[in-house]
Structures are given as C-alpha cells and as structure tokens.
CSV table of C-alpha atoms in Angstrom, one decimal:
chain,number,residue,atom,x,y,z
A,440,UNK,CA,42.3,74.7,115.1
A,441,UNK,CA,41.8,72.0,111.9
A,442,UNK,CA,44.4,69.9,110.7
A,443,UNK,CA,44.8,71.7,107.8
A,444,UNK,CA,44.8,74.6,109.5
A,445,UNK,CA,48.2,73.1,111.4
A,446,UNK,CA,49.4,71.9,108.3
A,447,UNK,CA,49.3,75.4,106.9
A,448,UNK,CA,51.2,77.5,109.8
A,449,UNK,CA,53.7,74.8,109.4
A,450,UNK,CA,54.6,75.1,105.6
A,451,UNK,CA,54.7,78.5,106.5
A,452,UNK,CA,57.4,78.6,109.2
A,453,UNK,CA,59.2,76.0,106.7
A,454,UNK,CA,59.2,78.5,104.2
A,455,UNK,CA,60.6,80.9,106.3
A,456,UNK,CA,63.1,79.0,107.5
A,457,UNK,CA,64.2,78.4,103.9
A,458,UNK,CA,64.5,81.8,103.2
A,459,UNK,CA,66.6,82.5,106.2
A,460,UNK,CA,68.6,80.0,105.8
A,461,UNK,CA,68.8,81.1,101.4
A,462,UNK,CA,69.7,84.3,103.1
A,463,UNK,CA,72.9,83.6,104.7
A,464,UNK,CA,76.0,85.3,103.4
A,465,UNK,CA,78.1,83.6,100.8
A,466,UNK,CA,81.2,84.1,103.2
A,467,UNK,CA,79.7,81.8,105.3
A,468,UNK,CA,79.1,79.0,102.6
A,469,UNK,CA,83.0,78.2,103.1
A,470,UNK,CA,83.3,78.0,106.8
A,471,UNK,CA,84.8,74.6,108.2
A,472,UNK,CA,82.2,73.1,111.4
A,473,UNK,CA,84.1,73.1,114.2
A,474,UNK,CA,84.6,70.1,116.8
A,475,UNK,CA,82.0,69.9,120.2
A,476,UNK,CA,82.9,72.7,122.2
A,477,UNK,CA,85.3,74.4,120.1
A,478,UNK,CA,84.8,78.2,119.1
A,479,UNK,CA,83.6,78.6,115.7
A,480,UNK,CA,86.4,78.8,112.8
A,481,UNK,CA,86.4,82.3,110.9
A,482,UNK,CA,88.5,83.1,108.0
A,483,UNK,CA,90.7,86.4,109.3
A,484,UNK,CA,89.1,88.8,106.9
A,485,UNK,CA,85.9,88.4,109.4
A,486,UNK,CA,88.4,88.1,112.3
A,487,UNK,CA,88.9,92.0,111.4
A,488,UNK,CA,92.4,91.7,110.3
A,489,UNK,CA,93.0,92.7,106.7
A,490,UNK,CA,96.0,92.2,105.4
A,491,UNK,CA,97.8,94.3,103.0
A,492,UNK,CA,96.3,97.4,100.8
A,493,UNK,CA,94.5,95.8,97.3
A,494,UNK,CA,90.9,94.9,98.2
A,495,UNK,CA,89.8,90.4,97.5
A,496,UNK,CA,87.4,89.4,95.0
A,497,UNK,CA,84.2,88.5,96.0
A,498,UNK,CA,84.7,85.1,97.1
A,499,UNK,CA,88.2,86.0,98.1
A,500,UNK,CA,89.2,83.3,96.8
A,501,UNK,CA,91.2,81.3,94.4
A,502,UNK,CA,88.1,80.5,92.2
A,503,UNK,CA,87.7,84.4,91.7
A,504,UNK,CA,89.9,83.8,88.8
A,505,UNK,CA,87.3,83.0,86.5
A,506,UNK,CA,86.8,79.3,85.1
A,507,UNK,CA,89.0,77.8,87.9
A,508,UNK,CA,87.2,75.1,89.7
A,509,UNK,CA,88.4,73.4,93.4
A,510,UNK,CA,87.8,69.9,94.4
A,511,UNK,CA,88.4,68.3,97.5
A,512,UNK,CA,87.9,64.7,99.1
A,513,UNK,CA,88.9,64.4,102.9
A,514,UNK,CA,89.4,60.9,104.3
A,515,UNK,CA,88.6,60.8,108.5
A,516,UNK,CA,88.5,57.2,109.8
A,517,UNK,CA,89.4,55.7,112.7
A,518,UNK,CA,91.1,56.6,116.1
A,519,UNK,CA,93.7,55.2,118.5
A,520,UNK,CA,97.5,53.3,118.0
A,521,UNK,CA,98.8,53.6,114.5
A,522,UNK,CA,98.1,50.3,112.8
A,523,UNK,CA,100.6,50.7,109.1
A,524,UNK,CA,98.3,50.5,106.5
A,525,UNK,CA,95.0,50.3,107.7
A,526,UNK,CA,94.8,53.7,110.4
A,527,UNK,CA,94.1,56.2,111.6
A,528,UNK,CA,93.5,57.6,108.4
A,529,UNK,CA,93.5,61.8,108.1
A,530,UNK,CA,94.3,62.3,104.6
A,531,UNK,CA,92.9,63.7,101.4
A,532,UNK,CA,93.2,65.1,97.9
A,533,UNK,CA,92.5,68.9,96.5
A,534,UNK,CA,92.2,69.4,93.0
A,535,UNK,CA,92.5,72.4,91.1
A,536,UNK,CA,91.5,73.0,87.0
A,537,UNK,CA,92.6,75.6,85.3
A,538,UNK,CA,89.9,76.1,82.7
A,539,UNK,CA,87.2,73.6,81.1
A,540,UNK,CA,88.8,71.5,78.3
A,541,UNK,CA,92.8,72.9,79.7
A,542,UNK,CA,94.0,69.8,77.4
A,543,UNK,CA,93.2,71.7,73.9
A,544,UNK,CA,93.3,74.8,75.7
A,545,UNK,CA,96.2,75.1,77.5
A,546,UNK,CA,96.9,77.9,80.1
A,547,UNK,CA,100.5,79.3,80.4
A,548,UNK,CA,102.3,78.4,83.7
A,549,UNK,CA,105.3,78.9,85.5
A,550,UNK,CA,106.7,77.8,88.4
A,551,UNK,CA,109.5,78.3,91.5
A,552,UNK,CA,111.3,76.0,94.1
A,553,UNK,CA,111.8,77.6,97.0
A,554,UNK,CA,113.6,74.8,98.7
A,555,UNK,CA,113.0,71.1,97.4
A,556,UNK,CA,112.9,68.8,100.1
A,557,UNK,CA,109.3,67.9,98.8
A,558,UNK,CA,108.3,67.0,95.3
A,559,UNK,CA,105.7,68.2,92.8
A,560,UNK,CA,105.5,66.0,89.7
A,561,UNK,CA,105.7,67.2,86.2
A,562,UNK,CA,107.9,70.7,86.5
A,563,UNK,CA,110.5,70.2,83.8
A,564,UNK,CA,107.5,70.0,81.5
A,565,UNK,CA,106.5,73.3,82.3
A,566,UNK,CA,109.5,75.1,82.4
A,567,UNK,CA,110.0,73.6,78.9
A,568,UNK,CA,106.7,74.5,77.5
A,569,UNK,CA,105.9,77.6,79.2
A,570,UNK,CA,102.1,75.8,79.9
A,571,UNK,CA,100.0,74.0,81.7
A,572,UNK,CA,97.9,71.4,80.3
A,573,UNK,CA,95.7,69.2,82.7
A,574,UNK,CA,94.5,69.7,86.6
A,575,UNK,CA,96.7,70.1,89.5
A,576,UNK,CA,96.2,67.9,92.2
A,577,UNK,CA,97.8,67.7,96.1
A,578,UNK,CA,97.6,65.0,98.5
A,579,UNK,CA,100.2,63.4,100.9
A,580,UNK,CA,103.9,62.5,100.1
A,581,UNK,CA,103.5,58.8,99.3
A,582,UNK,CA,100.1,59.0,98.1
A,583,UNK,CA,101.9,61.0,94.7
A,584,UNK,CA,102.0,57.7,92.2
A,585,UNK,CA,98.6,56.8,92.8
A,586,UNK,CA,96.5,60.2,92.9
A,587,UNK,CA,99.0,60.6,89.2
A,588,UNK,CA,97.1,57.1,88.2
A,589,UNK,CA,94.2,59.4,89.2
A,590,UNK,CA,94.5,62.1,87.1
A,591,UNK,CA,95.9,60.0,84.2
A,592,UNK,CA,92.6,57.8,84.0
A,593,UNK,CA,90.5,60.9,84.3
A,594,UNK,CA,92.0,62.7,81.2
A,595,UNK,CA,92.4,59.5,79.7
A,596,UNK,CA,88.8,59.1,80.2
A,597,UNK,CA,87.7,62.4,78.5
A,598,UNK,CA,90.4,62.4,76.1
A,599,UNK,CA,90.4,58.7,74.7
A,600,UNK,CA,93.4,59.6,72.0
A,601,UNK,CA,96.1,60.2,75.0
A,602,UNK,CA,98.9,58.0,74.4
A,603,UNK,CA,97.3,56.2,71.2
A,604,UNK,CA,96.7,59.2,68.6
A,605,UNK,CA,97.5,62.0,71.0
A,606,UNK,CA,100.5,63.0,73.5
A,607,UNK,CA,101.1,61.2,76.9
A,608,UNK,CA,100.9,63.5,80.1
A,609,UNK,CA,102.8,64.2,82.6
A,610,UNK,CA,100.5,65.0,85.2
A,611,UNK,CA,101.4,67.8,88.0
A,612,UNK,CA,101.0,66.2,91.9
A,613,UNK,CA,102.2,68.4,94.6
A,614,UNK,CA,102.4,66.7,98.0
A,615,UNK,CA,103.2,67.5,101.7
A,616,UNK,CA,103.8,64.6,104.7
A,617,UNK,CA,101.0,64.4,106.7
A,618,UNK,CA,102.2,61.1,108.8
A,619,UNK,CA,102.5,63.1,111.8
A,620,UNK,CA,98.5,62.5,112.3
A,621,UNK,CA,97.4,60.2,109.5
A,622,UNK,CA,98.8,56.3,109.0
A,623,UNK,CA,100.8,57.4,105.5
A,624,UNK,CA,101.9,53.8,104.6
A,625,UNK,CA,98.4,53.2,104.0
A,626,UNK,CA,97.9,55.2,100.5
A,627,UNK,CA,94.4,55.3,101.1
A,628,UNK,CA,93.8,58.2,98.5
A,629,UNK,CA,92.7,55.9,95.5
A,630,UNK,CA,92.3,57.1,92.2
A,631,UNK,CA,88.5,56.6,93.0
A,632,UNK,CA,88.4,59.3,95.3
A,633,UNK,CA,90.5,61.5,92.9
A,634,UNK,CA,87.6,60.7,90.1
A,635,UNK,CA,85.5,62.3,92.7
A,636,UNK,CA,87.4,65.4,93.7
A,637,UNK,CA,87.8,66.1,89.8
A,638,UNK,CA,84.1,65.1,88.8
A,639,UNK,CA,83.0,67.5,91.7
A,640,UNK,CA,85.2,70.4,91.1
A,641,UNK,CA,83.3,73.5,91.3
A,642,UNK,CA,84.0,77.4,91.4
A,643,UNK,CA,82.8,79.1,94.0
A,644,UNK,CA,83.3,79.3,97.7
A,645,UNK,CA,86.5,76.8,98.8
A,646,UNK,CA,85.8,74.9,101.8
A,647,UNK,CA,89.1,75.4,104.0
A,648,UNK,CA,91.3,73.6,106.7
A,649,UNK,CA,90.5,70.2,107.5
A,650,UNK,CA,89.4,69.2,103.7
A,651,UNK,CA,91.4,67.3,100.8
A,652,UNK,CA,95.1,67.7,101.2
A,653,UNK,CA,95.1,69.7,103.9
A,654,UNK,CA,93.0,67.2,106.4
A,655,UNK,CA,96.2,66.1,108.3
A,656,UNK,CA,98.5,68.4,107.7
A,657,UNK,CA,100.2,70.9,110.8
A,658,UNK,CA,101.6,74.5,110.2
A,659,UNK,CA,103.8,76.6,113.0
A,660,UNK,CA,102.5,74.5,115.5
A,661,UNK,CA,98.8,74.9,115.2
A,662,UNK,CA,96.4,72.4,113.0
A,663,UNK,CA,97.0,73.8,109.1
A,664,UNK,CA,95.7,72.5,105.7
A,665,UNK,CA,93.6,74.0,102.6
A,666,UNK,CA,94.0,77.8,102.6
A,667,UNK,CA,92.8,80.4,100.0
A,668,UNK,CA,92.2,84.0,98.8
A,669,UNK,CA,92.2,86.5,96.1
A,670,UNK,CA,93.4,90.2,94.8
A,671,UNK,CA,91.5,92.0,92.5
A,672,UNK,CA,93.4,95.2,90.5
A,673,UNK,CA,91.6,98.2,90.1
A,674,UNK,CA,90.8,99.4,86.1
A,675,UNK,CA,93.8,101.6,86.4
A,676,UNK,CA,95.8,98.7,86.8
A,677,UNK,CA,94.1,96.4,84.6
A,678,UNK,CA,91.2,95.1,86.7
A,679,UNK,CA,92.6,91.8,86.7
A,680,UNK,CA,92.2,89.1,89.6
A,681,UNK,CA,95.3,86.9,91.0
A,682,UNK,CA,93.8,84.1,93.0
A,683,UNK,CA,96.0,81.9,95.3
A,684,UNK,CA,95.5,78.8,97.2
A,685,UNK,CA,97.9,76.8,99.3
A,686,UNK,CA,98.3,73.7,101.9
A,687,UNK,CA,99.9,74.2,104.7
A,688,UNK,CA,101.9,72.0,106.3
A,689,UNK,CA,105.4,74.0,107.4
A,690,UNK,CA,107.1,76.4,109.9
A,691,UNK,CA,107.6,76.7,113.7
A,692,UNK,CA,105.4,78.0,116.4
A,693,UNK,CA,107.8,80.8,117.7
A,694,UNK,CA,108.3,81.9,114.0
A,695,UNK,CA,104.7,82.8,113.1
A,696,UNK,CA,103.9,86.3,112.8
A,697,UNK,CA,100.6,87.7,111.9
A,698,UNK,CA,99.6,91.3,110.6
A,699,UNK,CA,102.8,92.2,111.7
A,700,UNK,CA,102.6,91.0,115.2
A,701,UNK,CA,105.0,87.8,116.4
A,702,UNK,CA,102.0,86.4,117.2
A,703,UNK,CA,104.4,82.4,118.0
A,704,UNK,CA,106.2,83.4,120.4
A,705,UNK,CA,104.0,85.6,122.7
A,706,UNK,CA,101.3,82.5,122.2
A,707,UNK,CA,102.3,80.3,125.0
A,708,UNK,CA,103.9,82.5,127.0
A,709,UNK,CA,102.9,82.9,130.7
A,710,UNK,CA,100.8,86.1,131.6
A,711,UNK,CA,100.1,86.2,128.0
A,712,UNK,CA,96.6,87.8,127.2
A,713,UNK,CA,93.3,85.6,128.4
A,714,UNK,CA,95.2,83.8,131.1
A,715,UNK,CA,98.0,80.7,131.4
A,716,UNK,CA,99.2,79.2,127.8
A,717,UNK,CA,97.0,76.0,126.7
A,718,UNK,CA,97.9,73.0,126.9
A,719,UNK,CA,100.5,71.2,124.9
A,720,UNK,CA,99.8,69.4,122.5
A,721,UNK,CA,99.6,65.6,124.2
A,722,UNK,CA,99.9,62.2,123.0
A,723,UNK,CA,97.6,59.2,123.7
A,724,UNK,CA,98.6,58.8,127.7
A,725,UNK,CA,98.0,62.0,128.2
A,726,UNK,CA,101.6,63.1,128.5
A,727,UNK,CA,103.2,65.9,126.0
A,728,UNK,CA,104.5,65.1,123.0
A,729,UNK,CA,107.9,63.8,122.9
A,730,UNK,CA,107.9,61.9,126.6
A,731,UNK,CA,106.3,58.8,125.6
A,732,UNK,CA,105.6,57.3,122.5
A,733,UNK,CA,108.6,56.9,119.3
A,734,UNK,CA,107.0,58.5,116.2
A,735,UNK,CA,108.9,58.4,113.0
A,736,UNK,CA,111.0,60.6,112.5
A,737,UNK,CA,110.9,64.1,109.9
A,738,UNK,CA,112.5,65.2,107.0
A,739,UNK,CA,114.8,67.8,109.0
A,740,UNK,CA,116.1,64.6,110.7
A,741,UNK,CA,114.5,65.4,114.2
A,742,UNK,CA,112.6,62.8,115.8
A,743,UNK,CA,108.9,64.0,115.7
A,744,UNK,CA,108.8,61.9,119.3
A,745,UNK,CA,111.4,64.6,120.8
A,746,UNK,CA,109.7,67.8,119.7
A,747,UNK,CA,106.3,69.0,119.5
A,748,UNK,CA,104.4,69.7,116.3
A,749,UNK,CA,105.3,73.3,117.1
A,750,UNK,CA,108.6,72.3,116.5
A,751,UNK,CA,108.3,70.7,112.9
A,752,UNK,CA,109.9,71.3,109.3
A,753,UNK,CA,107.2,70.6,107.3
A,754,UNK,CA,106.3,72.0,103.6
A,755,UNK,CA,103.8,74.2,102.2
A,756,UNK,CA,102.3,74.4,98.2
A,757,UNK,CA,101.7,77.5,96.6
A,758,UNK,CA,99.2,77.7,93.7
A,759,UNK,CA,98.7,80.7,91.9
A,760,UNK,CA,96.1,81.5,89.5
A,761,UNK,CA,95.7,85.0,87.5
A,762,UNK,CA,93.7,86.1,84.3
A,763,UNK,CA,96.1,88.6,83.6
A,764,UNK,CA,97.9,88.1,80.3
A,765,UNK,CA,101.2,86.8,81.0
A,766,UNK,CA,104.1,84.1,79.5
A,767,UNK,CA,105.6,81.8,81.4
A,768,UNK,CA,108.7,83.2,82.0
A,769,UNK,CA,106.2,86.8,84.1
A,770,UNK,CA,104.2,83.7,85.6
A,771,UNK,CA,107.8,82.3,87.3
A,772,UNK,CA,108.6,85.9,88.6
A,773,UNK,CA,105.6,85.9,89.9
A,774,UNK,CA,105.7,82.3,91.4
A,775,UNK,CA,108.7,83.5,93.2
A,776,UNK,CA,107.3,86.3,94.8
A,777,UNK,CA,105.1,84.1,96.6
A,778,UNK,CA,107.9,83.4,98.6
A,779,UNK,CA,107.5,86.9,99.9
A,780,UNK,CA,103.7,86.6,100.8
A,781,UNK,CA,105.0,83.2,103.2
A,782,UNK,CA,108.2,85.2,104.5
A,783,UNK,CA,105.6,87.8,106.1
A,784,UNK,CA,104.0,85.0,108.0
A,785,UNK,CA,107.4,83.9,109.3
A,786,UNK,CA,108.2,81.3,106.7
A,787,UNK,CA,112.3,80.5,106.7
A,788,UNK,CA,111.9,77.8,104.3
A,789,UNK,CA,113.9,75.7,106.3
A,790,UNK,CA,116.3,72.7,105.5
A,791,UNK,CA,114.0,70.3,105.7
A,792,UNK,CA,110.6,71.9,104.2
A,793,UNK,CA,109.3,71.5,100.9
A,794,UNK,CA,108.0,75.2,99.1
A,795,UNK,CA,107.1,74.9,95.6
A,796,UNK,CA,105.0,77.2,94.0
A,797,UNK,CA,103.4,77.2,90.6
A,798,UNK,CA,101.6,79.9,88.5
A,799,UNK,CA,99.2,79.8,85.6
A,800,UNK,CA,97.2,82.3,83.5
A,801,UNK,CA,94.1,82.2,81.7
A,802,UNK,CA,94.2,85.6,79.9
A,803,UNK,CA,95.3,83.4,76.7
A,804,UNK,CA,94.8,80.1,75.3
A,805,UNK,CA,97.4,77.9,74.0
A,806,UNK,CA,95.6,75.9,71.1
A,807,UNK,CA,96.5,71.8,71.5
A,808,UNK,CA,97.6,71.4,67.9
A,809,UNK,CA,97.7,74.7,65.8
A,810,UNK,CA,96.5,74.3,62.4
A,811,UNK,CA,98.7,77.6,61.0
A,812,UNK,CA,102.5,78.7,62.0
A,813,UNK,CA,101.3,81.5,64.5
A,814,UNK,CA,98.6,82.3,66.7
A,815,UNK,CA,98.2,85.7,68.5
A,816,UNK,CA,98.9,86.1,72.5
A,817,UNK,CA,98.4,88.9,74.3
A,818,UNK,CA,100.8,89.8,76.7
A,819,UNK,CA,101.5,92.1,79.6
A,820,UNK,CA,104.5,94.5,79.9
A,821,UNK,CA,107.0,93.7,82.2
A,822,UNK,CA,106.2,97.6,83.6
A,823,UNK,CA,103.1,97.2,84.1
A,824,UNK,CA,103.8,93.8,86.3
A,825,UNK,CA,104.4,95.3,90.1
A,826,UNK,CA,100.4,95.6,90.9
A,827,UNK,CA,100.2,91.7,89.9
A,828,UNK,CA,103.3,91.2,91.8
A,829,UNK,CA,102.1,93.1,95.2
A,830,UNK,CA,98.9,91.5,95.0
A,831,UNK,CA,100.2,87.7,95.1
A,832,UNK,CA,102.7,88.8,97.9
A,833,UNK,CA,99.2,89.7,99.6
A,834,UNK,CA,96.5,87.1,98.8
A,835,UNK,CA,99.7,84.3,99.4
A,836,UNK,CA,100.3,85.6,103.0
A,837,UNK,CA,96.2,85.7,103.6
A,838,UNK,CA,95.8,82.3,102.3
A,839,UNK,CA,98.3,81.0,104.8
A,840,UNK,CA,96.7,83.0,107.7
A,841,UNK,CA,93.1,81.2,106.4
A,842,UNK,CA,94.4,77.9,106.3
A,843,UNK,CA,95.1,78.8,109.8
A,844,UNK,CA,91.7,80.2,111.4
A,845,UNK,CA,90.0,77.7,108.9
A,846,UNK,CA,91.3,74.6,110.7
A,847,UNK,CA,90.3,72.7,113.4
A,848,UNK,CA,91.5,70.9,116.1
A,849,UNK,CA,92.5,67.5,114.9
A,850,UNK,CA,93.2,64.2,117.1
A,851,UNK,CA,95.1,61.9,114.5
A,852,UNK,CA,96.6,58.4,115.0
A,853,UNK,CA,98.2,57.3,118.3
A,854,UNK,CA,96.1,59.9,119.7
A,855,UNK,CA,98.6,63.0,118.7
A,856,UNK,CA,96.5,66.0,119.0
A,857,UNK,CA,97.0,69.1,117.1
A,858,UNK,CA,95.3,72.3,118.4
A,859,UNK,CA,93.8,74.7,116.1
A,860,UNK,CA,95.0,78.3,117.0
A,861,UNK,CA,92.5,79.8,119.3
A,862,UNK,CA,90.4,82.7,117.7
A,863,UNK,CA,89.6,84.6,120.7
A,864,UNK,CA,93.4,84.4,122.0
A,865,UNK,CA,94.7,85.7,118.8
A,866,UNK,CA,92.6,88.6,118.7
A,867,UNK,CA,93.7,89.6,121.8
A,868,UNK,CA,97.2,89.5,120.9
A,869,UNK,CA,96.6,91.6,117.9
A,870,UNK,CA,94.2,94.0,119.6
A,871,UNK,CA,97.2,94.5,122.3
A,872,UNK,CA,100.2,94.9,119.8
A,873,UNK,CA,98.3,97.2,117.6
C-alpha cells in the first residue's frame, strides 16, 4: 500500500470519528468528568428518576428560558495544609444574564428569604422596583465585594454613562461559604475571572457540580455545587418554560430524601444495599473528620472539626427564570414556592443556612428611560398562576437532586475529602423503596 494510499484510510477514520463524536447527544454536552476511578456522574433524569409530572425543556435546563445565558469560572489549585490566603483554592464564580442589553431592557424580578443567615446583594432594589436590571452573579461568602467590582466594571464597560450621565447599580451577588474545602481568606475570585464568566456566558447546556460557585461547596453531606433544570407548560397552560438553577451548599446527610425515598439516612447504614457503608469522610492523616485537625468553625456555631460535612448548616441559592408574563409582586410568590421544591429534598432551612431565592421574567421589557407616561405590559392572571407555580416546585427540587449526581468527589485544603454520592448505591436504594 502507497503513502497516499495510508494517508487516505486515515482522513477517513478521522472523519468518522468526527462524526461520531458530532453525534453524541446534547445531554451529554453538560456532564461533569469524573476523578480516576470514580463512576461516571449522570444527571438523575438519565439515572431513571423523574421527578414530578410536567415534562423539562430540551436542555432541561435553566437556559431553556430563552435569552438567558450561564457563565462559569472554577478555580482548582493546590493540595495539602491550609495556607490563609494563598491555598488550597476550590472556589469559583457562576453568572447568570437575564436577556442581551438587561440595562435598557430590564426584566421584572422578585425575590424571597427563606432564612438570612447568608447574603445576596442588591434585594431592596428589587423589591422596590419590581425589576431586574444587570447579571446575577454567585461565588463564595467573602469573595461578594470583589466579584460586585466585577460586575460593576463590566456594565460600566458596556454602558460608559453609569454613574456619569446614567444611574449607578447596585449589582445582585448571591454567595454561599465554601471554607470547609477551599482557603476563603484568600479572595482569589478577581474581577478578571468574573470578566471571563460574563464575556463567556452562553445558552445552552450548563455544565454542573464542581464548576463556578459551586466548585467547593457541600450539600447533605455529599460533594454539592452548580445544579439546574427546567419545566415547560403545555399550550393549554400557556406553553411557557420556568427554568431554575441553584448552588448547593446546605442540609444534613440524614435529612436528604430523594423521589420520595429517605435516601440520608438509609445511606450509611449497615446491611444497607451493595454492602458495608463507605467510608467517612477523612481528613489529611487519614482519620475521620472531627478527631484530628481544628477547622473553623460554621455559621450554626458547631465546630466543623467536631462534625462531619454530613453534619453541616450550610446555604443554598435559588434562581428562577420564567418567560411567562408576570409582575414582580407573581414573581415573589413564585420565589417562595421554591421553598417547596427544596423542602421535598429534605431542606429544614436551618438556623444557620442561608436560602434566598430570586425570580425574573422575560415575557416583558421594562424600557430604561421611557420617552411617554405609559408603556404596555402584559400580564398573567393570578388564576391562571398554579401550573407556573407546580412547575418551579418541580424543576427547583430536580436542580438540587442534579447538583448532586453532577458533582464529584472533591479533596480540598488540609486534605478534607468530600465524597460525591455514589450512583450505583443510590439506585439501589430507590430501586428497593419503590
């Protein structure tokens, strides 16, 4: 056989490697890689538990919604004893924009506080105006001034008049602690790296898990972070989509209950489907959590040293977008009902965890200055609100479950390990309870 002869069978079996590869499902285009030797991550949908009874979008996502755009940047260096301000770092920032150009075409928000031992910047704004007016953005608890300076210099950037010939902003930044794995005195999200998440927003799949705000973050016990997914009404009810996306950072092993099963507390117990409990989670000498090495301590006043993860307060954001036609005021009702969606994963909203939630709409446009009196709205019914309402209960709880099966095992600073939730173990639960 020629040389060109070899050249040509091997442009060919490129080409059809392209094409398999093209050929992949989109699901797929979202799926977190796992670590060495651990099972491959699966959102629950293609774990074959479905949850509730409206069917998801096509990227059951929050960017089904159309014209919303996700953006993350995930910050993994280092390994080994906490050194303040330098590392381990496991930390991030998600973005999400509402619409292209949300400054002069605002989107009408609403939002809910579920219990507020958290923060998320820039609230009283909207509960005054009833809108929303730049990106969102999440990222860690002390990390919230400078991913603000973040945002601020973005829209600054594309709208030159802010604070000159234009309004100031008051920029909305959501944040959960993520200090349990990643050195948090550091601040090492700078507003560089928000530039980036917000230059390289896109719709489309959502990467999940590990990624952005989620990277270090720890949710009833298991590794947590960046969750997501979506409702979409049939034409009877309107055929409108409610998206959601949240990070997960909050609730307690034993209180985790999935697809109705109390999947926490029969996790770890002994004789427990697919053999003896894993291992707890262990710190740098090998030894669990709690019997060596001081750790600072939590919001709910427990030393993180004395517990394990599975045992922390934590806090969870909820953001929820929707192209239905709704005010403010629906957009807080329905902001509150994501509440629900978290109780049916065992959320208590405990003393110490931070749950806010926040709403916005694109089925109207708020103009930035009108040039007459009045505009026109269009605006939903308040009876014609329960589908919207049953479908964020829904695509709230499955985001949570997501965030979930969508994260991976995670060793963070001082070597505290956080185990994702086994796949194969938790279909076996659910496959036994059912």
């Amino acid at each position: 056989m020629g040389l060109s002869q070899h050249v040509r069978v091997s442009d060919i079996l490129f080409t059809l490697i392209i094409l398999f590869l093209s050929a992949s499902p989109v699901e797929g285009a979202d799926r977190s890689p796992p670590r060495s030797g651990e099972e491959p991550r699966l959102r629950v949908r293609d774990l074959g538990i479905l949850i509730g009874g409206y069917q998801p979008g096509p990227l059951n996502a929050i960017t089904d919604v159309a014209g919303v755009k996700v953006g993350h940047v995930t910050l993994i260096r280092g390994e080994g004893p906490l050194r303040p301000g330098e590392g381990p770092v496991r930390t991030g920032v998600t973005v999400i924009i509402p619409r292209e150009d949300v400054w002069h075409k605002k989107v009408q928000a609403g939002a809910f506080v579920l219990n507020g031992t958290g923060e998320m910047t820039g609230l009283a704004w909207v509960a005054e105006s009833g809108f929303l007016e730049y990106p969102i953005a999440l990222t860690n608890t002390l990390n919230v001034p400078r991913v603000a300076n973040g945002v601020m210099s973005w829209m600054i950037k594309r709208y030159p008049g802010i604070g000159i010939s234009d309004d100031t902003l008051t920029p909305v930044i959501a944040e959960c602690d993520d200090s349990r794995l990643n050195d948090s005195q550091g601040r090492h999200v700078s507003e560089q790296d928000v530039l980036t998440a917000l230059e390289g927003a896109t719709g489309g799949p959502v990467t999940e898990g590990n990624v952005g705000a989620g990277t270090g973050m720890v949710s009833y016990g298991f590794k947590g972070g960046i969750g997501t997914s979506s409702r979409r009404l049939s034409k009877e009810d309107g055929a409108y989509t409610v998206g959601v996306l949240v990070n997960a950072n909050h609730g307690r092993r034993e209180e985790l209950v999935i697809a109705g099963v109390p999947v926490g507390r029969l996790y770890d117990r002994e004789g427990a489907p697919l053999g003896s409990a894993p291992p707890a989670p262990t710190d740098r000498e090998g030894a669990p959590l709690g019997s060596a090495t001081p750790v600072p301590t939590e919001r709910e006043g427990a030393s993180l040293g004395s517990v394990s993860p599975a045992g922390a307060g934590g806090s969870i954001i909820v953001i929820i977008a929707t192209d239905a036609p709704l005010d403010g005021r629906q957009l807080g009702r329905l902001a509150k009902r994501a509440a629900l969606g978290l109780a049916r994963t065992g959320a208590t909203a405990r003393h110490g965890s931070g749950d806010f939630m926040l709403a916005f709409s694109t089925g109207n446009t708020i103009p930035h200055y009108p040039k007459d009196r009045t505009f026109v709205m269009t605006h939903l019914a308040d009876t014609h609100l329960n589908p919207l309402i049953s479908a964020t209960v829904e695509a709230t709880e499955e985001a949570v479950l997501n965030a979930l099966t969508m994260a991976s095992t995670m060793v963070g600073r001082d070597g505290h390990r956080v185990e994702a939730i086994s796949l194969s173990r938790l279909q076996a639960l659910l496959s036994i309870k059912r």
